[in-house]
Short mmCIF file of C-alpha atoms in Angstrom, two decimals:
data_model
loop_
_atom_site.label_atom_id
_atom_site.label_comp_id
_atom_site.label_asym_id
_atom_site.label_seq_id
_atom_site.Cartn_x
_atom_site.Cartn_y
_atom_site.Cartn_z
CA MET A 20 0.00 -0.30 0.03
CA ALA A 21 2.88 2.23 0.92
CA ASP A 22 3.79 3.57 -2.64
CA GLY A 23 2.62 3.76 -6.06
CA ARG A 24 -0.99 5.24 -4.74
CA PRO A 25 -2.25 7.81 -8.18
CA GLU A 26 -2.48 11.45 -6.92
CA ILE A 27 -5.55 11.32 -5.06
CA PRO A 28 -8.22 14.53 -5.67
CA LYS A 29 -9.11 16.21 -2.61
CA LEU A 30 -11.96 17.75 -1.71
CA ASP A 31 -12.86 21.52 -2.16
CA THR A 32 -15.86 22.88 -0.26
CA SER A 33 -15.24 26.64 -0.81
CA VAL A 34 -15.83 26.27 -4.32
CA PRO A 35 -19.59 25.21 -5.68
CA GLN A 36 -19.69 21.97 -7.23
CA THR A 37 -22.06 20.93 -10.08
CA ALA A 38 -23.43 17.55 -7.91
CA ARG A 39 -23.73 19.24 -4.86
CA ILE A 40 -25.95 22.13 -6.36
CA TRP A 41 -28.07 19.72 -7.82
CA ASN A 42 -28.03 17.44 -4.49
CA HIS A 43 -28.92 20.52 -2.51
CA LEU A 44 -32.31 21.17 -4.87
CA LEU A 45 -32.91 17.73 -5.12
CA GLY A 46 -33.77 17.77 -1.35
CA GLY A 47 -30.68 15.56 -0.77
CA LYS A 48 -28.45 16.38 2.36
CA ASP A 49 -24.33 15.83 1.27
CA ASN A 50 -23.75 19.21 -0.14
CA PHE A 51 -22.09 22.50 1.98
CA ALA A 52 -23.00 26.49 2.64
CA VAL A 53 -21.22 27.09 -0.90
CA ASP A 54 -23.57 24.76 -2.88
CA ARG A 55 -26.68 25.61 -0.50
CA GLU A 56 -26.27 29.46 -1.13
CA VAL A 57 -26.28 29.53 -5.50
CA GLY A 58 -28.64 26.92 -5.27
CA ASP A 59 -31.21 28.67 -3.38
CA GLN A 60 -30.12 32.13 -5.40
CA ILE A 61 -30.85 29.96 -8.73
CA ILE A 62 -34.19 28.36 -6.85
CA ALA A 63 -35.22 32.63 -6.07
CA SER A 64 -34.75 33.41 -9.49
CA LEU A 65 -36.46 30.10 -10.61
CA PRO A 66 -38.67 28.22 -8.26
CA GLN A 67 -39.60 25.58 -11.05
CA LEU A 68 -35.79 24.06 -11.06
CA ALA A 69 -36.35 21.46 -7.95
CA GLU A 70 -39.30 20.49 -9.70
CA ASN A 71 -37.08 20.06 -13.03
CA ALA A 72 -34.67 17.86 -11.20
CA ARG A 73 -37.17 16.14 -10.03
CA LEU A 74 -38.93 15.71 -13.40
CA SER A 75 -35.69 14.85 -15.54
CA ARG A 76 -34.67 12.07 -12.62
CA ALA A 77 -38.18 10.54 -13.17
CA TYR A 78 -37.48 10.45 -17.35
CA LEU A 79 -34.11 8.89 -16.79
CA ALA A 80 -35.89 6.27 -14.98
CA ARG A 81 -38.71 5.93 -17.68
CA ALA A 82 -35.74 5.87 -19.96
CA VAL A 83 -33.86 2.58 -18.05
CA ARG A 84 -37.07 0.87 -17.63
CA TYR A 85 -37.91 1.87 -21.74
CA LEU A 86 -33.95 0.33 -22.52
CA THR A 87 -34.32 -2.57 -20.44
CA GLY A 88 -37.14 -3.62 -20.83
CA GLU A 89 -38.46 -3.26 -24.95
CA ALA A 90 -35.48 -2.43 -25.79
CA GLY A 91 -33.96 -5.64 -24.13
CA ILE A 92 -30.73 -3.44 -22.96
CA ARG A 93 -28.37 -4.69 -20.41
CA GLN A 94 -25.28 -2.79 -20.59
CA PHE A 95 -25.32 1.29 -19.35
CA LEU A 96 -22.63 3.17 -19.27
CA ASP A 97 -23.60 6.51 -17.29
CA ILE A 98 -21.14 10.13 -17.56
CA GLY A 99 -21.79 12.26 -15.46
CA THR A 100 -23.64 10.06 -12.04
CA GLY A 101 -23.69 12.90 -9.44
CA LEU A 102 -24.54 11.85 -6.39
CA PRO A 103 -26.56 9.43 -5.17
CA THR A 104 -29.66 10.08 -5.13
CA ALA A 105 -33.51 7.86 -5.51
CA ASP A 106 -33.72 5.55 -9.17
CA ASN A 107 -30.37 5.48 -9.57
CA THR A 108 -29.40 3.67 -13.23
CA HIS A 109 -28.44 0.93 -11.95
CA GLU A 110 -30.94 0.43 -9.71
CA VAL A 111 -33.88 0.84 -11.94
CA ALA A 112 -31.66 -1.02 -14.72
CA GLN A 113 -31.38 -4.25 -11.85
CA ALA A 114 -35.18 -4.18 -11.01
CA VAL A 115 -36.12 -4.98 -14.48
CA ALA A 116 -32.85 -7.43 -15.49
CA PRO A 117 -30.80 -8.44 -12.23
CA ASP A 118 -27.37 -9.36 -14.81
CA ALA A 119 -27.64 -5.50 -16.05
CA ARG A 120 -23.59 -4.34 -15.79
CA ILE A 121 -23.54 -0.69 -14.99
CA VAL A 122 -20.48 1.42 -15.68
CA TYR A 123 -20.92 5.36 -13.50
CA VAL A 124 -18.19 7.80 -14.73
CA ASP A 125 -17.63 11.01 -12.84
CA ASN A 126 -14.93 12.95 -12.39
CA ASP A 127 -16.21 14.55 -9.30
CA PRO A 128 -13.71 12.62 -6.01
CA LEU A 129 -17.17 13.10 -3.57
CA VAL A 130 -19.62 11.65 -5.97
CA LEU A 131 -17.07 8.42 -6.90
CA ALA A 132 -16.69 7.66 -3.38
CA HIS A 133 -19.96 8.28 -2.67
CA ALA A 134 -20.77 6.23 -5.95
CA ARG A 135 -18.71 3.27 -5.01
CA ALA A 136 -19.93 3.30 -1.32
CA LEU A 137 -23.46 3.24 -2.29
CA LEU A 138 -24.10 2.25 -6.08
CA THR A 139 -23.55 -1.20 -5.05
CA THR A 140 -24.85 -4.10 -7.96
CA SER A 141 -27.25 -6.70 -7.05
CA ALA A 142 -24.88 -10.36 -7.11
CA GLU A 143 -26.41 -11.37 -10.73
CA GLY A 144 -25.16 -8.03 -12.04
CA ALA A 145 -22.35 -5.63 -12.35
CA THR A 146 -21.36 -2.19 -11.73
CA ASP A 147 -17.99 -0.32 -11.80
CA TYR A 148 -16.87 3.07 -11.09
CA ILE A 149 -14.58 5.27 -13.40
CA ASP A 150 -12.77 8.56 -12.06
CA ALA A 151 -12.72 10.47 -15.54
CA ASP A 152 -13.44 13.87 -17.87
CA LEU A 153 -16.54 13.46 -20.78
CA ARG A 154 -13.51 15.27 -22.45
CA ASP A 155 -11.58 12.20 -22.67
CA PRO A 156 -13.83 9.20 -24.24
CA GLU A 157 -10.33 7.03 -25.09
CA LYS A 158 -10.08 6.87 -20.85
CA ILE A 159 -14.14 6.14 -20.57
CA LEU A 160 -13.95 4.02 -23.03
CA ASP A 161 -10.75 1.91 -21.48
CA ALA A 162 -11.57 1.50 -18.64
CA ALA A 163 -15.75 0.92 -19.31
CA GLY A 164 -13.71 -2.00 -20.91
CA ARG A 165 -13.26 -4.59 -18.11
CA THR A 166 -17.19 -4.45 -17.19
CA LEU A 167 -18.81 -3.69 -20.40
CA ASP A 168 -19.53 -6.40 -23.50
CA PHE A 169 -18.42 -3.53 -26.72
CA ASP A 170 -19.75 -6.61 -28.95
CA LYS A 171 -23.13 -6.33 -27.35
CA PRO A 172 -24.98 -3.47 -27.42
CA VAL A 173 -24.93 -0.75 -24.65
CA ALA A 174 -26.95 2.64 -23.39
CA LEU A 175 -24.74 5.61 -23.69
CA PHE A 176 -26.21 7.82 -20.69
CA LEU A 177 -25.47 11.47 -20.64
CA MET A 178 -28.14 13.30 -18.37
CA GLY A 179 -27.51 17.11 -17.54
CA ILE A 180 -24.38 17.01 -18.69
CA LEU A 181 -23.66 17.88 -22.14
CA GLY A 182 -24.68 21.31 -21.02
CA HIS A 183 -20.82 22.02 -19.75
CA ILE A 184 -19.82 21.06 -23.49
CA GLU A 185 -20.65 24.67 -24.73
CA ASP A 186 -19.48 23.81 -28.53
CA ASP A 187 -21.23 21.51 -30.68
CA ALA A 188 -18.97 20.16 -32.86
CA GLU A 189 -17.21 19.43 -29.96
CA ALA A 190 -20.13 17.57 -28.09
CA LYS A 191 -20.60 15.56 -31.28
CA ALA A 192 -17.01 14.79 -31.65
CA ILE A 193 -17.72 12.65 -27.57
CA ILE A 194 -20.19 11.17 -28.54
CA ALA A 195 -19.27 10.14 -32.16
CA SER A 196 -16.05 8.64 -30.32
CA ILE A 197 -18.07 7.09 -27.42
CA MET A 198 -20.98 5.82 -30.40
CA SER A 199 -18.36 4.13 -33.19
CA ARG A 200 -16.71 1.86 -30.63
CA LEU A 201 -20.18 0.42 -29.23
CA ALA A 202 -21.88 -2.23 -31.20
CA PRO A 203 -24.98 -1.97 -33.62
CA GLY A 204 -27.76 -1.73 -31.43
CA SER A 205 -26.15 0.73 -28.65
CA TYR A 206 -28.52 3.76 -27.31
CA LEU A 207 -27.70 7.64 -26.68
CA ALA A 208 -30.18 8.49 -24.65
CA MET A 209 -30.10 11.98 -22.74
CA TYR A 210 -31.63 15.71 -21.16
CA ASP A 211 -30.43 18.74 -21.09
CA GLY A 212 -32.02 22.82 -19.94
CA SER A 213 -33.52 24.39 -22.76
CA ASP A 214 -33.34 28.00 -23.73
CA THR A 215 -36.68 27.86 -24.16
CA SER A 216 -37.55 30.51 -21.72
CA GLU A 217 -36.46 33.88 -20.37
CA ALA A 218 -36.53 32.39 -16.84
CA ASN A 219 -34.74 29.57 -17.71
CA ASN A 220 -31.77 31.47 -19.38
CA GLU A 221 -31.70 34.03 -15.92
CA ALA A 222 -31.42 31.29 -14.04
CA VAL A 223 -28.35 29.78 -16.20
CA ARG A 224 -26.35 33.13 -15.22
CA ILE A 225 -26.66 33.02 -12.23
CA TRP A 226 -25.75 29.50 -12.04
CA ASN A 227 -22.23 30.35 -14.25
CA ILE A 228 -21.56 32.96 -12.05
CA SER A 229 -19.96 30.76 -9.06
CA ALA A 230 -20.56 27.22 -10.13
CA ASN A 231 -18.10 25.29 -11.20
CA PRO A 232 -18.18 23.93 -14.21
CA LYS A 233 -20.24 26.58 -16.03
CA TYR A 234 -23.97 25.20 -18.09
CA HIS A 235 -24.84 26.48 -21.33
CA LEU A 236 -28.80 25.96 -22.52
CA ARG A 237 -28.97 24.58 -26.31
CA SER A 238 -32.58 25.05 -28.14
CA ALA A 239 -34.75 21.80 -29.17
CA ALA A 240 -32.99 21.38 -32.49
CA ARG A 241 -29.48 21.89 -31.62
CA ILE A 242 -30.46 19.07 -29.23
CA ALA A 243 -31.33 17.13 -32.06
CA GLY A 244 -28.62 17.94 -34.22
CA LEU A 245 -26.27 16.26 -31.64
CA PHE A 246 -28.27 12.43 -32.63
CA GLU A 247 -27.15 12.66 -36.77
CA GLY A 248 -26.41 9.27 -37.37
CA LEU A 249 -28.90 8.13 -34.72
CA GLU A 250 -32.04 6.96 -34.82
CA LEU A 251 -34.56 8.83 -32.66
CA VAL A 252 -36.91 6.84 -30.64
CA GLU A 253 -40.45 7.91 -30.27
CA PRO A 254 -41.34 10.73 -30.03
CA GLY A 255 -37.89 12.32 -30.48
CA VAL A 256 -36.81 15.62 -28.79
CA VAL A 257 -39.06 16.35 -26.51
CA PRO A 258 -39.40 18.01 -22.83
CA VAL A 259 -38.54 15.35 -20.48
CA THR A 260 -42.03 15.40 -19.10
CA LYS A 261 -43.47 14.58 -22.60
CA TRP A 262 -41.08 11.36 -23.17
CA ARG A 263 -43.43 8.68 -21.99
CA PRO A 264 -45.19 9.66 -19.46
CA GLU A 265 -47.11 7.62 -17.51
CA ALA A 266 -48.72 10.40 -16.22
CA ASP A 267 -49.54 14.40 -17.29
CA ALA A 268 -47.74 16.83 -16.84
CA PRO A 269 -46.65 20.34 -17.87
CA GLU A 270 -43.80 21.28 -20.53
CA ILE A 271 -40.74 22.45 -18.81
CA ASP A 272 -37.55 23.62 -20.18
CA GLN A 273 -35.61 20.82 -19.81
CA TYR A 274 -35.53 18.39 -23.22
CA CYS A 275 -34.84 15.16 -23.81
CA ALA A 276 -34.35 12.21 -26.39
CA VAL A 277 -33.00 8.82 -27.35
CA GLY A 278 -31.39 7.28 -30.27
CA ARG A 279 -30.86 4.10 -31.70
CA LYS A 280 -27.19 2.80 -33.23
CA PRO A 281 -28.17 1.42 -36.70
CA MET B 28 -37.74 8.43 1.53
CA SER B 29 -40.65 7.74 3.82
CA LYS B 30 -42.02 11.11 5.71
CA THR B 31 -43.72 8.42 8.03
CA ALA B 32 -42.67 6.69 11.60
CA GLN B 33 -40.45 4.03 12.16
CA PRO B 34 -41.04 1.61 14.41
CA ASN B 35 -37.70 1.38 15.48
CA ASP B 36 -37.11 4.99 16.50
CA GLY B 37 -36.70 6.08 19.93
CA PRO B 38 -38.19 9.44 21.64
CA THR B 39 -34.88 11.60 20.48
CA VAL B 40 -35.42 10.86 17.41
CA ARG B 41 -39.03 11.66 17.39
CA ARG B 42 -38.27 15.22 19.49
CA LEU B 43 -35.92 16.37 16.94
CA GLN B 44 -38.36 15.00 13.92
CA LEU B 45 -41.09 16.87 15.60
CA GLY B 46 -38.92 19.94 16.52
CA ALA B 47 -37.63 20.30 13.18
CA ARG B 48 -41.32 20.29 11.72
CA LEU B 49 -42.30 22.88 14.27
CA ARG B 50 -39.66 25.32 13.23
CA SER B 51 -40.82 24.89 9.26
CA LEU B 52 -43.64 25.24 9.98
CA ARG B 53 -43.18 28.39 12.36
CA LEU B 54 -40.72 30.28 9.94
CA ALA B 55 -43.28 29.33 7.18
CA LYS B 56 -45.56 31.01 8.65
CA GLY B 57 -43.37 33.56 9.34
CA VAL B 58 -43.88 33.79 13.41
CA SER B 59 -40.86 34.65 15.63
CA ARG B 60 -40.28 32.12 18.44
CA ASP B 61 -40.78 35.42 20.86
CA GLN B 62 -44.94 34.75 19.33
CA ALA B 63 -44.75 31.53 19.37
CA GLY B 64 -43.40 31.35 23.20
CA TRP B 65 -46.40 33.72 23.93
CA ALA B 66 -48.95 31.93 22.59
CA ILE B 67 -47.93 28.28 24.89
CA ARG B 68 -47.13 31.17 27.99
CA ALA B 69 -43.47 30.08 27.47
CA SER B 70 -40.26 32.04 26.95
CA GLU B 71 -38.81 31.92 23.37
CA SER B 72 -35.89 30.17 24.30
CA LYS B 73 -38.31 27.38 25.34
CA ILE B 74 -39.32 27.57 21.55
CA SER B 75 -35.27 27.39 20.63
CA ARG B 76 -35.30 24.49 22.85
CA MET B 77 -38.17 22.20 21.43
CA GLU B 78 -37.34 23.55 17.74
CA LEU B 79 -33.81 21.84 19.00
CA GLY B 80 -35.99 18.39 20.26
CA ARG B 81 -33.82 18.72 23.28
CA VAL B 82 -36.94 18.50 25.91
CA SER B 83 -40.46 16.81 25.94
CA PHE B 84 -43.14 18.23 24.03
CA LYS B 85 -47.13 18.70 26.17
CA GLU B 86 -49.73 17.82 23.82
CA ARG B 87 -51.33 20.79 24.55
CA ASP B 88 -48.50 22.87 23.26
CA VAL B 89 -48.51 21.36 20.41
CA THR B 90 -51.70 21.80 19.87
CA ASP B 91 -51.35 25.76 20.22
CA LEU B 92 -48.84 26.04 18.36
CA LEU B 93 -50.35 24.50 15.29
CA LYS B 94 -53.66 26.19 15.73
CA LEU B 95 -51.19 29.56 15.40
CA TYR B 96 -49.04 27.93 12.79
CA GLY B 97 -52.52 27.41 10.51
CA VAL B 98 -52.02 23.71 10.67
CA ASP B 99 -55.94 23.11 9.81
CA ASP B 100 -55.31 19.69 8.05
CA PRO B 101 -56.80 17.39 10.54
CA GLY B 102 -54.23 14.62 9.20
CA GLU B 103 -51.46 16.46 10.00
CA HIS B 104 -52.38 17.65 12.95
CA GLU B 105 -53.26 14.28 14.16
CA ARG B 106 -49.43 13.15 13.05
CA LEU B 107 -47.30 15.46 14.78
CA LEU B 108 -49.65 14.78 18.03
CA ALA B 109 -48.79 10.84 17.38
CA LEU B 110 -45.28 12.30 17.72
CA ALA B 111 -45.62 14.05 20.59
CA ARG B 112 -46.87 11.03 22.04
CA GLU B 113 -44.17 8.67 20.74
CA ALA B 114 -41.87 11.46 22.33
CA ASN B 115 -42.43 9.68 26.06
CA THR B 116 -42.45 6.44 24.89
CA PRO B 117 -38.97 4.53 25.49
CA GLY B 118 -37.45 2.15 23.14
CA TRP B 119 -36.36 -1.56 23.72
CA TRP B 120 -32.63 -0.14 24.68
CA HIS B 121 -33.52 1.95 27.36
CA SER B 122 -34.24 -0.97 29.96
CA TYR B 123 -30.40 -1.09 30.13
CA GLY B 124 -30.86 1.89 32.00
CA ASP B 125 -28.68 0.67 34.60
CA VAL B 126 -25.66 0.39 32.67
CA LEU B 127 -26.30 3.41 30.17
CA SER B 128 -26.17 6.93 30.29
CA THR B 129 -28.51 9.33 29.41
CA TRP B 130 -26.59 10.50 26.43
CA PHE B 131 -25.63 6.89 25.37
CA GLN B 132 -29.41 6.19 25.43
CA ASN B 133 -29.89 9.30 23.21
CA TYR B 134 -27.22 8.35 20.42
CA LEU B 135 -28.99 4.39 20.47
CA ASP B 136 -32.28 6.11 19.88
CA LEU B 137 -30.98 7.76 16.74
CA GLU B 138 -28.91 4.91 15.77
CA GLN B 139 -31.61 2.42 16.04
CA ALA B 140 -33.64 5.30 13.74
CA ALA B 141 -30.47 5.97 11.08
CA GLU B 142 -30.57 5.46 7.29
CA LEU B 143 -27.17 5.79 7.24
CA ILE B 144 -24.42 6.23 9.62
CA ARG B 145 -20.69 6.79 8.82
CA THR B 146 -18.54 6.48 11.20
CA TYR B 147 -14.93 7.02 11.47
CA GLU B 148 -12.51 4.83 14.22
CA ILE B 149 -9.15 5.34 15.19
CA GLN B 150 -8.59 2.82 17.36
CA PHE B 151 -11.29 0.67 17.96
CA VAL B 152 -13.63 -1.76 15.71
CA PRO B 153 -16.72 0.12 15.02
CA GLY B 154 -19.11 -0.83 17.88
CA LEU B 155 -21.88 -1.94 15.60
CA LEU B 156 -18.85 -4.63 14.41
CA GLN B 157 -17.39 -5.90 17.60
CA THR B 158 -16.98 -9.26 18.16
CA ASP B 159 -18.51 -10.23 21.37
CA ALA B 160 -14.92 -10.99 23.00
CA TYR B 161 -13.27 -8.12 21.50
CA ALA B 162 -16.35 -6.00 22.92
CA ARG B 163 -15.20 -7.23 26.12
CA ALA B 164 -11.61 -6.51 25.62
CA VAL B 165 -12.85 -2.90 24.96
CA ILE B 166 -15.27 -2.19 27.68
CA MET B 167 -13.09 -3.75 30.51
CA LEU B 168 -10.73 -0.81 29.14
CA GLY B 169 -12.96 1.59 30.35
CA HIS B 170 -14.86 -0.29 33.27
CA GLY B 171 -11.64 -2.71 34.42
CA THR B 172 -13.43 -1.90 38.31
CA ALA B 173 -16.74 -3.27 36.93
CA SER B 174 -18.23 -6.68 38.08
CA LYS B 175 -17.80 -9.24 35.86
CA GLU B 176 -21.98 -8.73 35.65
CA GLU B 177 -22.15 -5.43 34.75
CA ILE B 178 -19.04 -6.43 31.91
CA ASP B 179 -21.92 -9.21 30.69
CA ARG B 180 -24.19 -6.54 30.56
CA ARG B 181 -22.58 -4.18 28.40
CA ALA B 182 -21.37 -6.62 25.94
CA HIS B 183 -24.96 -8.22 25.56
CA LEU B 184 -26.01 -5.07 25.08
CA ARG B 185 -23.30 -4.40 22.48
CA MET B 186 -24.49 -7.56 20.63
CA ALA B 187 -28.07 -6.32 20.89
CA ARG B 188 -27.29 -3.45 19.13
CA LYS B 189 -25.63 -5.38 15.92
CA GLN B 190 -29.03 -6.96 15.02
CA LEU B 191 -29.56 -3.20 13.67
CA LEU B 192 -27.70 -4.19 10.48
CA THR B 193 -29.30 -7.75 10.26
CA ARG B 194 -33.00 -6.43 10.57
CA GLU B 195 -35.34 -6.14 7.31
CA THR B 196 -34.65 -2.91 6.37
CA PRO B 197 -31.27 -1.76 8.16
CA PRO B 198 -29.40 1.53 7.90
CA ARG B 199 -26.49 1.48 5.96
CA LEU B 200 -23.05 1.66 7.90
CA TRP B 201 -20.38 2.73 6.07
CA ALA B 202 -17.05 2.80 8.28
CA VAL B 203 -14.01 4.32 8.03
CA ILE B 204 -10.79 2.58 10.12
CA ASP B 205 -7.17 3.31 10.83
CA GLU B 206 -4.86 0.76 9.85
CA ALA B 207 -4.10 1.39 13.53
CA VAL B 208 -6.93 -0.92 14.18
CA LEU B 209 -6.18 -3.73 12.67
CA ARG B 210 -2.88 -3.81 14.15
CA ARG B 211 -3.66 -3.28 17.67
CA PRO B 212 -4.09 -6.75 19.24
CA ILE B 213 -6.76 -5.41 21.67
CA GLY B 214 -7.83 -8.62 23.84
CA GLY B 215 -5.08 -10.50 22.23
CA VAL B 216 -3.51 -11.74 19.07
CA ASP B 217 -6.77 -14.69 19.09
CA VAL B 218 -9.42 -12.13 20.18
CA GLN B 219 -8.25 -9.57 17.16
CA ARG B 220 -7.95 -12.48 14.39
CA GLU B 221 -11.57 -13.53 15.35
CA GLN B 222 -12.59 -9.52 14.94
CA ILE B 223 -10.58 -9.01 11.88
CA GLU B 224 -12.30 -12.94 9.74
CA ALA B 225 -16.05 -11.10 11.62
CA LEU B 226 -15.01 -7.81 9.83
CA LEU B 227 -14.15 -9.71 6.50
CA GLU B 228 -17.76 -11.80 7.17
CA ALA B 229 -19.53 -8.21 7.76
CA SER B 230 -17.70 -6.65 5.08
CA LYS B 231 -19.63 -9.04 2.64
CA LEU B 232 -22.74 -7.94 4.43
CA PRO B 233 -25.20 -5.51 1.52
CA SER B 234 -25.34 -3.25 5.02
CA VAL B 235 -21.89 -2.72 5.28
CA ARG B 236 -19.48 -0.91 3.29
CA LEU B 237 -15.85 -0.57 5.24
CA GLN B 238 -12.67 1.20 4.36
CA VAL B 239 -9.02 1.11 5.53
CA MET B 240 -7.39 4.27 6.22
CA PRO B 241 -3.97 3.41 5.22
CA PHE B 242 -1.21 4.38 7.78
CA SER B 243 0.88 5.04 3.77
CA SER B 244 -1.99 8.17 3.57
CA GLY B 245 0.35 10.99 5.70
CA GLY B 246 -2.16 13.49 7.55
CA HIS B 247 -5.50 13.17 6.50
CA ALA B 248 -8.58 14.91 6.40
CA ALA B 249 -9.57 13.81 10.70
CA ALA B 250 -6.93 14.68 12.16
CA GLY B 251 -8.94 15.05 15.20
CA GLY B 252 -10.79 11.74 16.42
CA ALA B 253 -13.13 9.25 16.24
CA PHE B 254 -16.92 10.92 15.49
CA SER B 255 -19.81 9.57 13.20
CA ILE B 256 -22.82 11.43 10.84
CA LEU B 257 -26.03 9.88 11.56
CA ARG B 258 -28.72 10.21 8.58
CA PHE B 259 -32.01 9.93 9.57
CA PRO B 260 -35.25 9.38 6.34
CA TYR B 261 -37.02 12.57 6.84
CA PRO B 262 -36.70 15.69 4.90
CA ASP B 263 -36.59 18.05 7.20
CA MET B 264 -34.23 16.31 10.23
CA PRO B 265 -31.11 17.21 9.66
CA ASP B 266 -27.68 14.94 10.01
CA VAL B 267 -26.58 14.74 13.13
CA VAL B 268 -22.74 14.37 14.15
CA TYR B 269 -21.86 12.60 17.02
CA ILE B 270 -18.35 12.72 19.27
CA GLU B 271 -17.75 10.54 22.29
CA HIS B 272 -16.30 11.47 24.84
CA LEU B 273 -14.83 9.09 28.11
CA THR B 274 -17.65 10.50 30.19
CA SER B 275 -20.08 12.14 27.65
CA GLY B 276 -21.14 11.98 24.24
CA LEU B 277 -21.46 15.45 21.93
CA TYR B 278 -24.25 16.27 19.73
CA LEU B 279 -23.84 18.79 16.60
CA ASP B 280 -26.81 19.65 14.50
CA LYS B 281 -25.78 22.61 13.36
CA ARG B 282 -25.59 23.61 10.08
CA GLU B 283 -21.78 24.65 9.84
CA ASP B 284 -20.92 22.08 12.41
CA VAL B 285 -22.28 19.19 10.08
CA ASP B 286 -21.05 20.35 7.69
CA ALA B 287 -17.80 20.42 8.70
CA TYR B 288 -17.77 16.71 9.63
CA SER B 289 -19.46 16.00 6.48
CA ALA B 290 -16.07 17.89 4.82
CA ALA B 291 -14.14 15.17 7.03
CA VAL B 292 -16.01 12.00 6.53
CA GLY B 293 -15.97 13.29 2.45
CA ARG B 294 -12.24 13.55 2.80
CA LEU B 295 -11.57 10.52 4.64
CA VAL B 296 -13.84 8.51 1.85
CA ILE B 297 -11.97 9.74 -1.10
CA GLU B 298 -8.56 9.40 0.47
CA ALA B 299 -9.61 6.17 1.95
CA GLU B 300 -8.77 2.42 0.35
CA PRO B 301 -11.64 1.85 -1.53
CA PRO B 302 -14.56 -0.61 -0.32
CA ASP B 303 -13.51 -2.92 -2.77
CA ARG B 304 -9.90 -3.15 -1.73
CA THR B 305 -11.04 -3.88 1.76
CA PRO B 306 -11.41 -7.46 1.84
CA GLU B 307 -7.67 -7.50 0.41
CA ILE B 308 -6.51 -5.43 3.19
CA LEU B 309 -7.93 -7.28 5.88
CA GLU B 310 -6.36 -10.90 4.53
CA GLN B 311 -3.09 -9.37 4.56
CA ALA B 312 -3.61 -8.11 8.43
CA LEU B 313 -4.36 -11.83 9.26
CA ARG B 314 -1.62 -12.92 7.78
CA ASN B 315 0.76 -10.52 9.29
CA LEU B 316 -1.35 -11.39 12.74
CA LYS B 317 0.05 -15.15 12.15
CA GLY B 318 3.46 -13.99 11.10
#
């Protein structure tokens, strides 16, 4: 144990962190004063945001159930895991298919420590945890290969994370480099905030004054553009509340889509 | 996460829960502590103590406060009054009152109600993971002159507490232990070996996550000492930090204190060896004992 321990990233409670702000907005307790301060400022500007966060998580769970159920997917690559909450990807997937295998990827050391301890697999399935940045798809793919079989379909999850990549060309290049390694019949599922209201634009402006890393809203058309080369699953690019909803819900400024690699 | 009362909770948790709820209701209504105190013929500081869960509740006071705060939903009204009643009903562990100080009874209340227990130990195996022989050795260190009967009773209580981890919906115990815990032969080599084997078994339980802080990690986050942070399945209830001293226990639930200890435990779980390495580390510790 004495030698060869890699440099361990430090916990920084002086700068607000995305995962911890979302944890606060979702009513969690794994956040610090700086995170609550930013979160409360954003909520003051956009009271709807906490509910949006819950509705987006609910979409994630429906997407997992669709993919494990109808689409028969058994492998998930979930980049931008965030702090554990209710209905984590592996819990929803393994409730349908206990043998589902899930690789969680995040670059926040606190998220990874929580994931390793709390997002633990069923006996039949598997979970693994990778410390990597979305901008380093090669590192992600190499490490995910320990747990996932790339000869079989994989669902790539980019939930609320592509907003951190401002440039569409860069976002498309990241998606392409991952999807190109995945088997035909694989999926991309995502959601992100959309520039569909003045209030949402203002909330993101406040977020970007202090939160790390910064976030950028896209239009529904730009989100659709990220699915180039993939077949969109019905109902296409829609607000998260309108993607195969189980109950009637209003449209919100969070758009999503699921696409299949032909 | 459930908002309804759990059968495992003791009076301390009920008081904290009811206090936190009354505080939220008061703030939502924009009522000052002074005004609230007036309504129940008491002082501002009485309201403060009630909201912090430090005192028991009279049903009449709760009824008057709910009226002041405009709570007219009979369901909510009855739920909060039930909490007030249960806040006066002791849990099973209170029958060990002869060997338990009040501060430790309060801790057991909290432990039974927690959904997540994060704990850091630098000297001893965490109480919930101790074997009978190891527990007796630790108890002897603190109560060397006690009668055999008293030591039996203390050890028996510690073993009864462990049922927590195998009950139907157990809390998650997430423990970080210093490597020193594995090296120090409390109670002798045989007791230590049996204890490490028990840790190996416990680390396979879905409810237990154990991480070891290796000596190779230098001055790490919690330079202070052992502590626990308990989390409860109630959104209104803050995490509670518990620090055990020789003759008393200290509880912290102010946001800035909880933040400081959460940051410490955050640094510990980041810097310690990840949980999936624990079996290998425990097996090495066993080989070292035999060495």
